[in-house]
Amino acid sequence: MKQKRAVAINDISCIGKCSLTVALPIISSLGIECAVLPTALLSAHTAFEGFTFCDLTHQIQPIADHWSKRGERFDTIYSGYLGSIEQIELVEDFIDRFKGDDTTVVIDPVLGDHGRLYTNFNEIFPKEMRKLCARADIITPNLTEAAFLTGREYVGEGYSEEYIKELLCELSKLGAKKIILTGVTFDEKRLGVACYDSLTGEYTYYQGERIESMFHGTGDVWASSFAAAYTKGYEFAKAAQIATDFTVKCIKATVDDKDEHWYGVKFECCLPEFCKEYA
Ligand code: PXL
């Protein structure tokens, strides 16, 4: 059987377990080749004070040109954290060049969390991210990102199912046919995702155990395991469920190290089981 192939477009944060250091092992663990297009090199992700940042924007076009000349193809194009407006535009261009009939474009529109944009981003960012979302088949924003993308006010908790449906519907107007909202909760015990397939009109909710701690990089763990499962061939809502279960397991494996939350989750401990179950 032909091996599936994904390309992960993301930064390398040397410490802090997010972006490529998470995407590569998780996607590879399901037997999928994971090509990488590194967008920047950081000593640690941006929540670490004093991080260094080496911009690799100038490398994106030459790498794409080389791949294009060679006729390289991908089953999945998956992008996460992008460090500048120019990078977002280059990824738009990359998609236009490399999206074939059988390619799925998964965009995690990384913008912020807890109602705020991440360090380094300004209010122009969400506008450009909207254009990138228009080229996606699937987008996976959290509630903060959904608010910035739709221009609606951020509602952290205590929202209704109606509100979530409205958000999903508005997000689908950006262009992607399938939307997954992450970090959705309706009570103190459960946390999960809300999925909307605008082609079938179907809404699906999947909730896992809610663990009261905050670890960095869990959004990337979720999106990478979703991209891995979807590329593997699991259908949309099932892949979202697989990613939710995996992320909960990773958080549970890390919960005793709450004070180290900048360092991300111990997803490595959970990979053998993930692999055994879904590869
Ligand atoms: O996990 C998202 C992410 C990825 N990459 C970098 C980040 C962040 C979030 O802060 O700073 C560099």
Short mmCIF file of C-alpha atoms and ligand atoms in Angstrom, two decimals:
data_model
loop_
_atom_site.label_atom_id
_atom_site.label_comp_id
_atom_site.label_asym_id
_atom_site.label_seq_id
_atom_site.Cartn_x
_atom_site.Cartn_y
_atom_site.Cartn_z
CA MET A 1 0.00 0.00 0.00
CA LYS A 2 1.25 3.48 -0.86
CA GLN A 3 2.43 5.34 2.22
CA LYS A 4 0.42 8.47 3.02
CA ARG A 5 2.31 11.70 3.16
CA ALA A 6 1.68 14.90 5.08
CA VAL A 7 3.60 18.15 5.22
CA ALA A 8 3.60 20.04 8.50
CA ILE A 9 4.17 23.79 8.12
CA ASN A 10 5.16 25.10 11.52
CA ASP A 11 8.00 26.48 13.60
CA ILE A 12 10.66 24.59 15.53
CA SER A 13 10.49 25.63 19.15
CA CYS A 14 13.56 23.88 20.50
CA ILE A 15 12.10 23.61 23.99
CA GLY A 16 8.50 23.54 25.08
CA LYS A 17 6.98 20.69 23.06
CA CYS A 18 4.74 22.38 20.55
CA SER A 19 4.57 22.87 16.78
CA LEU A 20 7.01 20.65 14.83
CA THR A 21 8.50 18.80 17.81
CA VAL A 22 4.95 17.56 18.42
CA ALA A 23 3.63 17.24 14.85
CA LEU A 24 6.52 15.13 13.54
CA PRO A 25 6.43 12.31 16.10
CA ILE A 26 2.64 12.17 16.34
CA ILE A 27 2.03 12.08 12.57
CA SER A 28 4.90 9.62 12.02
CA SER A 29 3.57 7.34 14.76
CA LEU A 30 0.59 6.39 12.59
CA GLY A 31 2.91 5.32 9.76
CA ILE A 32 2.44 8.55 7.80
CA GLU A 33 5.45 10.26 6.28
CA CYS A 34 5.72 13.73 7.78
CA ALA A 35 7.61 16.21 5.60
CA VAL A 36 8.33 19.51 7.31
CA LEU A 37 8.40 23.11 6.21
CA PRO A 38 9.98 24.93 9.18
CA THR A 39 8.92 28.56 9.36
CA ALA A 40 11.12 29.76 12.22
CA LEU A 41 13.60 28.52 14.77
CA LEU A 42 13.01 29.57 18.38
CA SER A 43 15.02 28.68 21.46
CA ALA A 44 11.67 28.01 23.13
CA HIS A 45 8.04 28.92 22.37
CA THR A 46 6.94 32.48 22.93
CA ALA A 47 5.52 31.97 26.43
CA PHE A 48 9.13 31.54 27.65
CA GLU A 49 10.61 34.87 28.58
CA GLY A 50 13.68 35.82 26.51
CA PHE A 51 13.12 33.38 23.65
CA THR A 52 15.26 33.77 20.53
CA PHE A 53 13.61 33.92 17.11
CA CYS A 54 15.27 33.12 13.80
CA ASP A 55 12.87 33.84 10.97
CA LEU A 56 12.94 31.27 8.14
CA THR A 57 10.43 33.08 5.92
CA HIS A 58 13.03 33.51 3.19
CA GLN A 59 13.36 29.71 2.96
CA ILE A 60 9.70 28.95 2.30
CA GLN A 61 9.64 29.97 -1.38
CA PRO A 62 12.93 28.24 -2.39
CA ILE A 63 11.86 25.02 -0.65
CA ALA A 64 8.47 25.19 -2.38
CA ASP A 65 10.19 25.88 -5.75
CA HIS A 66 12.42 22.84 -5.34
CA TRP A 67 9.50 20.59 -4.40
CA SER A 68 7.44 22.00 -7.24
CA LYS A 69 10.17 21.23 -9.78
CA ARG A 70 10.28 17.70 -8.48
CA GLY A 71 6.49 17.35 -8.67
CA GLU A 72 6.15 16.51 -4.97
CA ARG A 73 2.62 15.80 -3.74
CA PHE A 74 0.99 15.58 -0.29
CA ASP A 75 -2.12 13.84 1.00
CA THR A 76 -2.36 16.43 3.75
CA ILE A 77 -1.08 19.97 4.13
CA TYR A 78 -1.22 20.90 7.79
CA SER A 79 -0.25 24.32 9.08
CA GLY A 80 -0.10 25.64 12.63
CA TYR A 81 1.68 28.58 14.22
CA LEU A 82 2.80 31.18 11.66
CA GLY A 83 5.00 34.04 12.80
CA SER A 84 4.15 36.87 10.40
CA ILE A 85 1.64 38.13 7.85
CA GLU A 86 4.16 37.39 5.12
CA GLN A 87 4.35 33.77 6.27
CA ILE A 88 0.59 33.44 6.13
CA GLU A 89 0.65 34.76 2.54
CA LEU A 90 3.42 32.33 1.61
CA VAL A 91 1.41 29.42 3.02
CA GLU A 92 -1.59 30.59 0.95
CA ASP A 93 0.66 30.47 -2.09
CA PHE A 94 2.02 27.06 -1.05
CA ILE A 95 -1.51 25.66 -0.88
CA ASP A 96 -2.36 27.08 -4.31
CA ARG A 97 0.67 25.32 -5.74
CA PHE A 98 0.47 21.98 -3.93
CA LYS A 99 -3.20 21.27 -3.31
CA GLY A 100 -4.19 18.46 -5.64
CA ASP A 101 -7.61 16.82 -6.01
CA ASP A 102 -6.78 14.34 -3.25
CA THR A 103 -5.07 16.75 -0.88
CA THR A 104 -6.73 17.74 2.38
CA VAL A 105 -5.73 21.11 3.79
CA VAL A 106 -5.95 21.27 7.58
CA ILE A 107 -5.38 24.73 9.02
CA ASP A 108 -5.02 25.25 12.73
CA PRO A 109 -5.43 29.04 12.80
CA VAL A 110 -3.12 29.61 15.77
CA LEU A 111 -3.82 33.10 17.11
CA GLY A 112 -4.25 32.93 20.87
CA ASP A 113 -5.98 31.45 23.87
CA HIS A 114 -8.07 32.53 26.88
CA GLY A 115 -9.48 35.50 24.94
CA ARG A 116 -6.08 36.99 24.06
CA LEU A 117 -3.75 36.97 21.07
CA TYR A 118 -0.35 35.33 21.60
CA THR A 119 2.73 37.53 22.06
CA ASN A 120 3.99 38.83 18.68
CA PHE A 121 0.53 38.98 17.06
CA ASN A 122 -1.48 42.13 16.40
CA GLU A 123 -5.06 42.72 15.25
CA ILE A 124 -4.12 42.45 11.54
CA PHE A 125 -3.23 38.81 12.09
CA PRO A 126 -6.79 37.45 12.37
CA LYS A 127 -7.70 39.26 9.12
CA GLU A 128 -4.94 37.50 7.18
CA MET A 129 -5.67 34.20 8.92
CA ARG A 130 -9.23 34.43 7.58
CA LYS A 131 -7.83 34.37 4.03
CA LEU A 132 -5.78 31.29 4.86
CA CYS A 133 -8.87 29.59 6.32
CA ALA A 134 -10.62 30.21 2.99
CA ARG A 135 -8.16 27.80 1.37
CA ALA A 136 -8.65 25.06 3.96
CA ASP A 137 -10.81 21.96 3.86
CA ILE A 138 -10.79 21.73 7.65
CA ILE A 139 -10.06 24.39 10.27
CA THR A 140 -9.55 23.71 13.97
CA PRO A 141 -9.78 26.96 15.98
CA ASN A 142 -10.24 27.18 19.73
CA LEU A 143 -12.88 29.55 21.11
CA THR A 144 -10.47 32.49 21.27
CA GLU A 145 -9.42 32.00 17.66
CA ALA A 146 -13.04 31.55 16.60
CA ALA A 147 -13.90 34.89 18.22
CA PHE A 148 -11.03 36.69 16.48
CA LEU A 149 -11.84 35.04 13.13
CA THR A 150 -15.54 35.91 13.22
CA GLY A 151 -15.20 39.29 14.93
CA ARG A 152 -17.52 38.13 17.73
CA GLU A 153 -16.93 38.79 21.37
CA TYR A 154 -14.99 36.05 23.19
CA VAL A 155 -17.17 34.09 25.58
CA GLY A 156 -14.98 31.97 27.83
CA GLU A 157 -17.59 29.76 29.41
CA GLY A 158 -21.28 29.52 30.21
CA TYR A 159 -22.32 29.70 26.56
CA SER A 160 -25.20 27.77 25.06
CA GLU A 161 -25.17 25.06 22.41
CA GLU A 162 -26.90 27.62 20.20
CA TYR A 163 -23.90 29.96 20.52
CA ILE A 164 -21.52 27.16 19.51
CA LYS A 165 -23.68 26.30 16.50
CA GLU A 166 -23.76 29.94 15.43
CA LEU A 167 -19.97 30.16 15.73
CA LEU A 168 -19.49 26.98 13.69
CA CYS A 169 -21.85 28.26 11.04
CA GLU A 170 -20.11 31.65 10.83
CA LEU A 171 -16.70 29.99 10.68
CA SER A 172 -17.85 27.84 7.76
CA LYS A 173 -18.60 31.06 5.86
CA LEU A 174 -14.86 31.73 5.82
CA GLY A 175 -14.63 28.94 3.24
CA ALA A 176 -13.60 25.64 4.86
CA LYS A 177 -16.32 23.01 4.58
CA LYS A 178 -15.49 21.29 7.85
CA ILE A 179 -15.00 23.07 11.14
CA ILE A 180 -13.87 21.81 14.52
CA LEU A 181 -14.08 24.08 17.54
CA THR A 182 -11.75 22.90 20.28
CA GLY A 183 -11.92 23.54 24.02
CA VAL A 184 -15.74 23.45 24.09
CA THR A 185 -17.35 22.76 27.45
CA PHE A 186 -20.92 22.75 28.71
CA ASP A 187 -20.21 21.71 32.32
CA GLU A 188 -17.32 21.42 34.82
CA LYS A 189 -16.71 17.73 34.17
CA ARG A 190 -16.33 17.51 30.41
CA LEU A 191 -14.33 19.30 27.75
CA GLY A 192 -14.03 18.54 24.08
CA VAL A 193 -14.84 19.54 20.55
CA ALA A 194 -17.78 20.59 18.43
CA CYS A 195 -17.63 19.57 14.77
CA TYR A 196 -19.64 20.88 11.85
CA ASP A 197 -19.70 19.45 8.37
CA SER A 198 -21.33 22.11 6.21
CA LEU A 199 -21.71 19.64 3.33
CA THR A 200 -24.03 17.38 5.31
CA GLY A 201 -25.23 20.01 7.81
CA GLU A 202 -24.23 17.64 10.60
CA TYR A 203 -23.11 18.83 14.05
CA THR A 204 -21.20 16.39 16.26
CA TYR A 205 -20.02 16.91 19.81
CA TYR A 206 -17.39 14.86 21.51
CA GLN A 207 -16.51 15.49 25.11
CA GLY A 208 -13.72 13.94 27.15
CA GLU A 209 -12.77 14.22 30.79
CA ARG A 210 -12.03 17.79 31.85
CA ILE A 211 -8.81 18.11 33.81
CA GLU A 212 -8.27 21.35 35.66
CA SER A 213 -4.79 22.29 34.56
CA MET A 214 -3.33 24.27 31.75
CA PHE A 215 -0.39 22.93 29.75
CA HIS A 216 1.23 24.61 26.80
CA GLY A 217 1.08 22.94 23.39
CA THR A 218 -2.07 20.91 23.92
CA GLY A 219 -3.67 22.63 20.91
CA ASP A 220 -0.80 21.38 18.77
CA VAL A 221 -1.07 17.87 20.22
CA TRP A 222 -4.77 17.90 19.40
CA ALA A 223 -4.36 19.27 15.84
CA SER A 224 -1.42 16.96 15.05
CA SER A 225 -3.23 13.84 16.25
CA PHE A 226 -6.33 14.95 14.32
CA ALA A 227 -4.27 15.51 11.14
CA ALA A 228 -2.62 12.11 11.68
CA ALA A 229 -5.90 10.24 12.20
CA TYR A 230 -7.66 11.99 9.30
CA THR A 231 -4.74 11.35 6.94
CA LYS A 232 -4.77 7.72 8.06
CA GLY A 233 -8.33 7.48 6.77
CA TYR A 234 -10.52 7.83 9.86
CA GLU A 235 -13.61 9.87 9.04
CA PHE A 236 -13.97 13.46 10.19
CA ALA A 237 -15.85 13.09 13.51
CA LYS A 238 -14.00 9.87 14.42
CA ALA A 239 -10.63 11.57 13.86
CA ALA A 240 -11.77 14.41 16.14
CA GLN A 241 -12.70 11.85 18.79
CA ILE A 242 -9.34 10.07 18.46
CA ALA A 243 -7.51 13.40 18.86
CA THR A 244 -9.59 14.38 21.89
CA ASP A 245 -9.01 11.06 23.66
CA PHE A 246 -5.29 11.20 22.93
CA THR A 247 -4.95 14.79 24.20
CA VAL A 248 -6.80 13.93 27.42
CA LYS A 249 -4.46 10.96 27.96
CA CYS A 250 -1.42 13.19 27.42
CA ILE A 251 -2.71 15.76 29.93
CA LYS A 252 -3.42 13.01 32.45
CA ALA A 253 0.11 11.69 32.03
CA THR A 254 1.45 15.17 32.86
CA VAL A 255 -0.92 16.43 35.50
CA ASP A 256 1.48 15.72 38.38
CA ASP A 257 3.93 18.20 36.85
CA LYS A 258 1.60 21.20 36.88
CA ASP A 259 4.39 23.62 37.74
CA GLU A 260 6.18 22.68 34.53
CA HIS A 261 3.23 23.60 32.34
CA TRP A 262 5.37 25.69 29.96
CA TYR A 263 7.12 22.49 28.93
CA GLY A 264 4.04 20.92 27.38
CA VAL A 265 2.57 17.48 27.87
CA LYS A 266 4.29 14.10 28.05
CA PHE A 267 2.76 12.93 24.80
CA GLU A 268 5.72 10.60 24.24
CA CYS A 269 4.47 8.29 27.03
CA CYS A 270 1.14 7.96 25.24
CA LEU A 271 2.45 7.36 21.72
CA PRO A 272 2.91 3.56 21.95
CA GLU A 273 -0.75 3.06 22.83
CA PHE A 274 -1.87 5.62 20.21
CA CYS A 275 0.16 3.78 17.64
CA LYS A 276 -1.10 0.34 18.71
CA GLU A 277 -4.71 1.44 18.55
CA TYR A 278 -4.79 3.53 15.38
CA ALA A 279 -1.74 2.85 13.16
O1 PXL B 1 1.44 26.07 20.51
C1 PXL B 1 1.31 27.16 19.69
C2 PXL B 1 2.63 27.82 19.48
C3 PXL B 1 3.49 27.33 18.52
N1 PXL B 1 4.69 27.89 18.28
C4 PXL B 1 5.09 28.95 19.00
C5 PXL B 1 4.29 29.48 19.99
C6 PXL B 1 3.01 28.92 20.23
C7 PXL B 1 2.14 29.49 21.23
O2 PXL B 1 2.46 30.36 21.97
O3 PXL B 1 4.72 30.51 20.71
C8 PXL B 1 6.42 29.56 18.72
#
